[in-house]
Structure formats: C-alpha cells, structure tokens
Amino acid sequence: MRLMIAAATLLVIFVCVPLPAVYSALDQPQPLPSGAEQPKAATPETQKPVLKQALMSERVENLTPVRPGFAFSVSSGQVCCFTSFDPVPQATVIYHRWFRRDELSTQTRLRLYPPKWSTYSVIQLRETDKGPWRVEVIDQNGQIFQVLRFSITD
Amino acid sequence: MTRTLAFLSSIRWQDIVDILINSYILLRVYILFQGTNAFRVLVGITSLWILQEIAASIGLILTSWAIRGITAAAAIIIIVVFRNEIRAALQVRNLKTFLWGFPNREQTTPVEVITESVFQMAKRRMGALLVFPGKEDLGEVIHGGISWNGTVSQEMLMSVFWNQSPVHDGAAIIRGHEVAEVGVLLPLSQRQDLPSYYGTRHRAAVGLAERADALVVVVSEERGRVSVARDNSLKPVVDKEELSYLIKKHLNYPDINPAKQRERERVKLIVAAGLSLMIMTGIWFGFTRSQDTIVGLSVPIEYINRPLNYEILETSVDEAKLQLFGSSAIIKSLKPGQVGVRLDLSKAAEGRNTFTINQDDIMLPPGVSLNKIQPATIEVTLDVPATKELPVQVDWVGKLPENRALADVSVSPETIKVTGGSKTLEKVSTVYTAPVRLDGLSKSGSISSPIVLSPPSLRISSTSPDRVTIHYTLQEKPPAR
C-alpha cells in the first residue's frame, strides 16, 4: 500500500505526499550541506518538531535522497526537497514553499507523525524553470525551519 | 466666420512678435544692402529657392535637385565675390546705426566746385577723368590708384590733372566731398561703334560705365569738350548747369527736388516694410499653420518635483505615445529633446497616484500641436526609502560535466544591505549574483561575482560590498542506479 502511494506521488506534478518514515534509513542521517541554513531548535513548550535534515536532491529512493546538490540540470526532469524531523512530538503539518527567484511557484502541504518522520516534495522541471530557486520549509504558523537554495541549469 | 474667429484666437502674442521681429530683420537687410550687387544676387537666390520649392512640389525631382545645388553654391559664391560690398554694408559706426539707422552712402559732394573745375580744365585743354561711384562696389573693376583723400577744391582737381602731374593720366574717384583716389586705371570699352576721335580716356569712361553704375565725367584734352558716361552711353555736356544736374541726379541730390525725394524715399520704405511683413507672415504661416503632417512619437516620461522623502516604486508606463501635427517643415525638423512629457509629482502622496496627462505636462516646440496622447492617465506608485539585509544566492547557469556535482556552496558575505523603496523591499527576500557559469568548473575553488539587483531601483548600501566571493566544492557524482 505504501509503495502504491509513493508511486502515485511521483506521477503528480507539484504534488508531494507524506510518507511514513523508514527508521533504518533515518538512523543514518545524510550529511547536511554547509550552505544550508541551520535548523532552529524547537522548545518543549511549543511541542514543535525538530528539523534534523533538509537537502535538495535529484531523486528520493526508499526515503533516501539521491544525488544531493546545489545545481540541478533541467534534463534530470525533477528535483526533490527532502526533510527529516526528529523528534516529532505530535502529528502536525509543515509546508515546502518553492520559489523561483522571489516568486512563489508552488507550495506543498506535508503531514508529520510521531515519533519521527521523513518526507519530501518534488517538482517536475521544464525549460522555463531554469534559474535560482529556494525552498522554504515552514510550519503551519509560517515559522521557517530552513531555507534551501539551489539553481536549475541547462 | 466661426473658423476665422477660432483661427484668430489661436494666434499667440509670441507668434505676432515672431513675425514682427523677422519682418524687421528682412527690412534691415533690404535697407543695408539695397542697391548693391549682393542684394540683387540675393534676390536671385531667393527666386531660385522658390523655383526649387515649386519644382519639388510638382514632382520635378531632377530639376529641384539641380536648383538646390545651384542655390547652395550661389550662397557660398555671394559671400566670396561680394565680400567687399557685404563688409561695406555691415561696417557701421555703432550698433544703433546697424539696428535702426540708415546708411548714409552719399555724402554731400561740392557739385558746383566740381563743375566749375571741369569746365576750367576743358577751357585749358586739360584732360580729366572723374568717377562718381554709384551704389555698386568698384573694387572689382578698377585697378591701381593712389589713395588721396583730399577735400575737393578747384585747385586740387587742377593740380591732379595738370599734365606734369604723375597721376594725371588716371581717373580720380570722387566720394562725397573728397577726392578718394587718383591715378586709377579704368577698364576700356570694347565697343566698335564709338567715334574714332574718342581716345583712351573716353574708352575708359565708357568701359567703367558699362560695368558699374558709376557716372564718369571725361574732359577731352584735344578738343576741350566735356562728356558724361553712364549706362552704356557717352553724352556730351555743353554747360555747367547740365553737368551739375547730371551729377546731382546721379548722386540723388536732395536739392533737385528735396520734398519729392524725401517723399519717394518714404514711400519706398513703407512699401519695403509692407512687403517684408507680408513675406514673413506668409513664411510664418507656411511653416507653422499648414498643419498638413501628422506624426506619432514615443516620448519618455520625465517625473519632476518628486517629494524628497519618497522614491518612485513603480510607473504604469515609461513612455507616452504622442500624435502630433503641424507643417511638414516643422514636423521634419523635430528633434528628440524638443518634445517631452513632464509629470509634476509635487502633489503626489505615498502609494498609488493616478495622473491625467494634460497640455501643461507636454512640452512641444512652437507650431506643433497635440492630436492625441496614449495613455491618457499614468499611475505612479511612490514609496518611502528603506534598508534591508538580504541573503545572497548564486545564480548558477550552464552545465557541469556529467560526472561532477556541486556538493557545497557558500557565499561571503552571506548577506548584503540593500536600500530602496520599502514596498519594493517587502517583495524582495534574496539578492542574486550575476550569472556564474558551471561549464568551466573542473575542481573546487572560489569565484568573485558582482551582485545584480532587481528591480533596478534598488541600490546596494554604502556599507556593503557590491561583489561577493563564492566558495564551491565539486565532487564525483554517484552513478545513477
């Protein structure tokens, strides 16, 4: 059932579906790009999830980002924003807001479930998408966890 | 009737002043140059120009080109050939004479002294040649001559033409009350019909009269007869009265009939003034009122008097399309700086302001009228200046080699301060570098790149650098599974 949902997700442009975390994969965290802005720590009072990892990659396979980077060729067809939260105190919602330059291109609503959760959003690339992009990872109150910056190139 | 009234009401006071000034200039040109050869050639050139315009208007292309060429050449030639006349006409004692007075070319000549001297010389069989210049310059036709500048007297003339005098064979030029030059060589006439008893002196007199409007008095040495040469004719003069009359007539002496002379001069001047006015009015109407040509122009909009505490954030348009009409001559000579749209922002407030463009906002040269403007209204958004610290992002372009990946990127400094309109800055959350090409990158390193601000109304704060250093790390791309 999970595989079916994941397959359906990849077929939809600008849509991302929350996936249950694969704990074994997340137990071995991906290296965080030094250019990425550091996540903010959540306070116990607010019961906010903590962003453990966020990066851009060409693909996500088995909830593992493949070919992370800062510049992605349009010929690769897609680009993913992968985020991993640990801990997630309670079920909540986050957003991935995709901006091309300063214009909001798309926004994806993603669910997080306790105790920890990994999720990603993906966009399909077109020739007209070339240029500098950023993805803001924000909570339901608009609080920014992290901003990821990258470029879509030839 | 209504059209006439509308037309009259459209004439501005500046137009009337324009016509009057130019009419006066034309009249002054006539007064200063009248009677000179230069003036006659000027009239000829004007006629050629009119002919050229007519030829052009009826489609005689080659003729109009040819006449235009001749007119242009003649305009240069007139200055070279008639430089002496032009200089004489413009050489006035003061500005008042130049602008207002009348050139007094004829100075009172002591005619009675001259006639008495001439007949005395005739009686004594002394050959003499006296030249009374007219309005034409003689510089081109006479040669030699010794400057004399002596006041005319019987003794003076007798001594000049005394047969032992070294200058007695030449002519004496009489200007006003002075013997201006003596020993002057005159051109000889080539006419075959002159009586054989006329010697060189008579041929010289006729020769000069043929070429200029001068009057030449000749005294025969052999026969003691007095003759007067003027306009191709050599006429014997029998007595002093006749000679006096001829000289006075030639010099426009007022005492021939002073009242009539003055009246004639006055009428001549009034006619010249009237003609100048008519010509200038015609030219002015031709230039400014024909309104036969319509032209469309895109003109940049100038925003003036912007309140100091605001910045222009946005304008709905940067250019206005003007449809102008006027005479083809004026429309063709329009220059970019002559037409403009200036919007006064002195009463503008923060936020969006809508201005309707009216006649006062449009700068047009005289004779050009506005038919239509597009758009009729312009929206201008003003904003308060502010400073914002913004993160810098690299604008990567091009393509990395297939096996390379951009593993890490950092920018130094990470943020820069940008100033601009607060509303503009609200919409800006990142500044970008100039495009940085990936193609040439083969190993990790650093690149310096300038910042490119968008929109251009933004500026980098003086405390921030306008370039950043990009540190990048390349690594092998993991093979695709």
CSV table of C-alpha atoms in Angstrom, one decimal, chain A residues 7-131:
chain,number,residue,atom,x,y,z
A,7,ALA,CA,4.4,5.6,-7.0
A,8,ALA,CA,1.3,7.7,-7.4
A,9,THR,CA,3.1,10.6,-5.8
A,10,LEU,CA,5.9,10.7,-8.3
A,11,LEU,CA,3.4,10.8,-11.2
A,12,VAL,CA,1.8,14.0,-10.0
A,13,ILE,CA,3.5,17.3,-10.8
A,14,PHE,CA,4.0,19.7,-7.9
A,15,VAL,CA,2.4,17.3,-5.5
A,16,CYS,CA,4.0,15.6,-2.6
A,17,VAL,CA,2.5,13.0,-0.4
A,18,PRO,CA,3.7,12.4,3.2
A,19,LEU,CA,5.3,9.1,3.6
A,20,PRO,CA,5.9,7.1,6.8
A,21,ALA,CA,9.4,7.2,7.9
A,22,VAL,CA,11.7,4.3,7.3
A,23,TYR,CA,13.5,4.3,10.6
A,24,SER,CA,16.5,2.4,9.5
A,25,ALA,CA,17.2,4.9,6.7
A,26,LEU,CA,16.8,7.9,9.0
A,27,ASP,CA,19.0,6.4,11.7
A,28,GLN,CA,21.9,7.1,9.3
A,29,PRO,CA,21.5,10.8,8.7
A,30,GLN,CA,22.6,12.3,5.4
A,31,PRO,CA,25.3,15.0,5.6
A,32,LEU,CA,23.8,18.4,5.8
A,33,PRO,CA,25.1,20.8,3.1
A,34,SER,CA,27.2,23.5,4.7
A,35,GLY,CA,25.4,26.1,2.6
A,36,ALA,CA,22.0,25.3,4.1
A,37,GLU,CA,20.8,27.5,6.9
A,38,GLN,CA,20.9,25.7,10.2
A,39,PRO,CA,17.5,24.5,11.6
A,40,LYS,CA,16.1,26.2,14.6
A,41,ALA,CA,15.7,24.1,17.8
A,42,ALA,CA,12.1,23.5,19.0
A,43,THR,CA,11.2,24.3,22.6
A,44,PRO,CA,9.4,21.6,24.6
A,45,GLU,CA,6.7,24.1,25.5
A,46,THR,CA,5.6,24.6,21.8
A,47,GLN,CA,5.9,20.8,21.1
A,48,LYS,CA,7.4,21.6,17.7
A,49,PRO,CA,9.1,19.0,15.6
A,50,VAL,CA,12.8,19.4,15.1
A,51,LEU,CA,14.2,19.5,11.6
A,52,LYS,CA,17.1,17.1,11.6
A,53,GLN,CA,18.0,17.1,7.9
A,54,ALA,CA,17.0,19.1,4.8
A,55,LEU,CA,18.5,19.0,1.4
A,56,MET,CA,17.8,19.2,-2.3
A,57,SER,CA,18.4,16.1,-4.4
A,58,GLU,CA,17.7,14.7,-7.9
A,59,ARG,CA,15.6,11.9,-6.6
A,60,VAL,CA,14.4,10.2,-3.4
A,61,GLU,CA,14.6,6.4,-3.4
A,62,ASN,CA,13.4,4.5,-0.4
A,63,LEU,CA,13.2,7.7,1.5
A,64,THR,CA,16.9,8.3,0.8
A,65,PRO,CA,17.9,11.4,-1.1
A,66,VAL,CA,19.9,10.5,-4.2
A,67,ARG,CA,22.4,12.9,-5.8
A,68,PRO,CA,22.1,15.8,-3.4
A,69,GLY,CA,23.5,19.2,-4.6
A,70,PHE,CA,23.0,22.9,-5.3
A,71,ALA,CA,22.7,22.9,-9.1
A,72,PHE,CA,20.4,20.5,-11.0
A,73,SER,CA,20.2,20.1,-14.7
A,74,VAL,CA,16.8,20.6,-16.2
A,75,SER,CA,17.5,17.4,-18.2
A,76,SER,CA,17.2,15.4,-14.9
A,77,GLY,CA,13.5,16.0,-15.1
A,78,GLN,CA,12.8,16.7,-11.5
A,79,VAL,CA,14.2,18.0,-8.2
A,80,CYS,CA,13.2,17.0,-4.7
A,81,CYS,CA,13.3,18.7,-1.3
A,82,PHE,CA,13.9,16.1,1.3
A,83,THR,CA,13.3,16.9,5.0
A,84,SER,CA,13.6,14.7,8.0
A,85,PHE,CA,12.2,15.6,11.5
A,86,ASP,CA,13.3,14.0,14.8
A,87,PRO,CA,11.6,14.1,17.2
A,88,VAL,CA,8.0,14.8,16.1
A,89,PRO,CA,6.1,15.3,19.4
A,90,GLN,CA,2.7,15.2,17.8
A,91,ALA,CA,1.1,15.0,14.5
A,92,THR,CA,1.4,18.2,12.6
A,93,VAL,CA,1.7,19.9,9.2
A,94,ILE,CA,4.6,21.6,7.5
A,95,TYR,CA,4.9,23.2,4.2
A,96,HIS,CA,7.5,23.3,1.4
A,97,ARG,CA,7.3,26.6,-0.4
A,98,TRP,CA,9.1,26.6,-3.7
A,99,PHE,CA,10.2,30.0,-5.0
A,100,ARG,CA,11.7,30.8,-8.4
A,101,ARG,CA,13.6,33.9,-7.7
A,102,ASP,CA,11.2,35.7,-5.4
A,103,GLU,CA,8.1,34.4,-6.9
A,104,LEU,CA,6.2,31.6,-5.2
A,105,SER,CA,6.0,28.8,-7.7
A,106,THR,CA,4.3,26.1,-5.6
A,107,GLN,CA,3.5,25.1,-2.1
A,108,THR,CA,3.2,21.6,-0.7
A,109,ARG,CA,1.4,20.6,2.5
A,110,LEU,CA,3.1,17.7,4.2
A,111,ARG,CA,2.0,15.7,7.3
A,112,LEU,CA,4.4,14.7,10.1
A,113,TYR,CA,3.7,11.9,12.6
A,114,PRO,CA,5.3,11.0,15.9
A,115,PRO,CA,7.8,9.9,16.9
A,116,LYS,CA,9.9,10.9,13.8
A,117,TRP,CA,9.2,11.4,10.2
A,118,SER,CA,10.8,11.9,6.8
A,119,THR,CA,9.0,13.5,3.9
A,120,TYR,CA,9.8,15.2,0.6
A,121,SER,CA,8.2,17.2,-2.1
A,122,VAL,CA,9.1,17.1,-5.8
A,123,ILE,CA,8.7,19.4,-8.8
A,124,GLN,CA,8.9,18.3,-12.4
A,125,LEU,CA,11.3,20.5,-14.4
A,126,ARG,CA,10.6,22.4,-17.6
A,127,GLU,CA,13.0,24.6,-19.7
A,128,THR,CA,11.3,27.7,-18.3
A,129,ASP,CA,12.2,26.7,-14.8
A,130,LYS,CA,15.9,27.5,-15.2
A,131,GLY,CA,17.2,30.0,-12.7
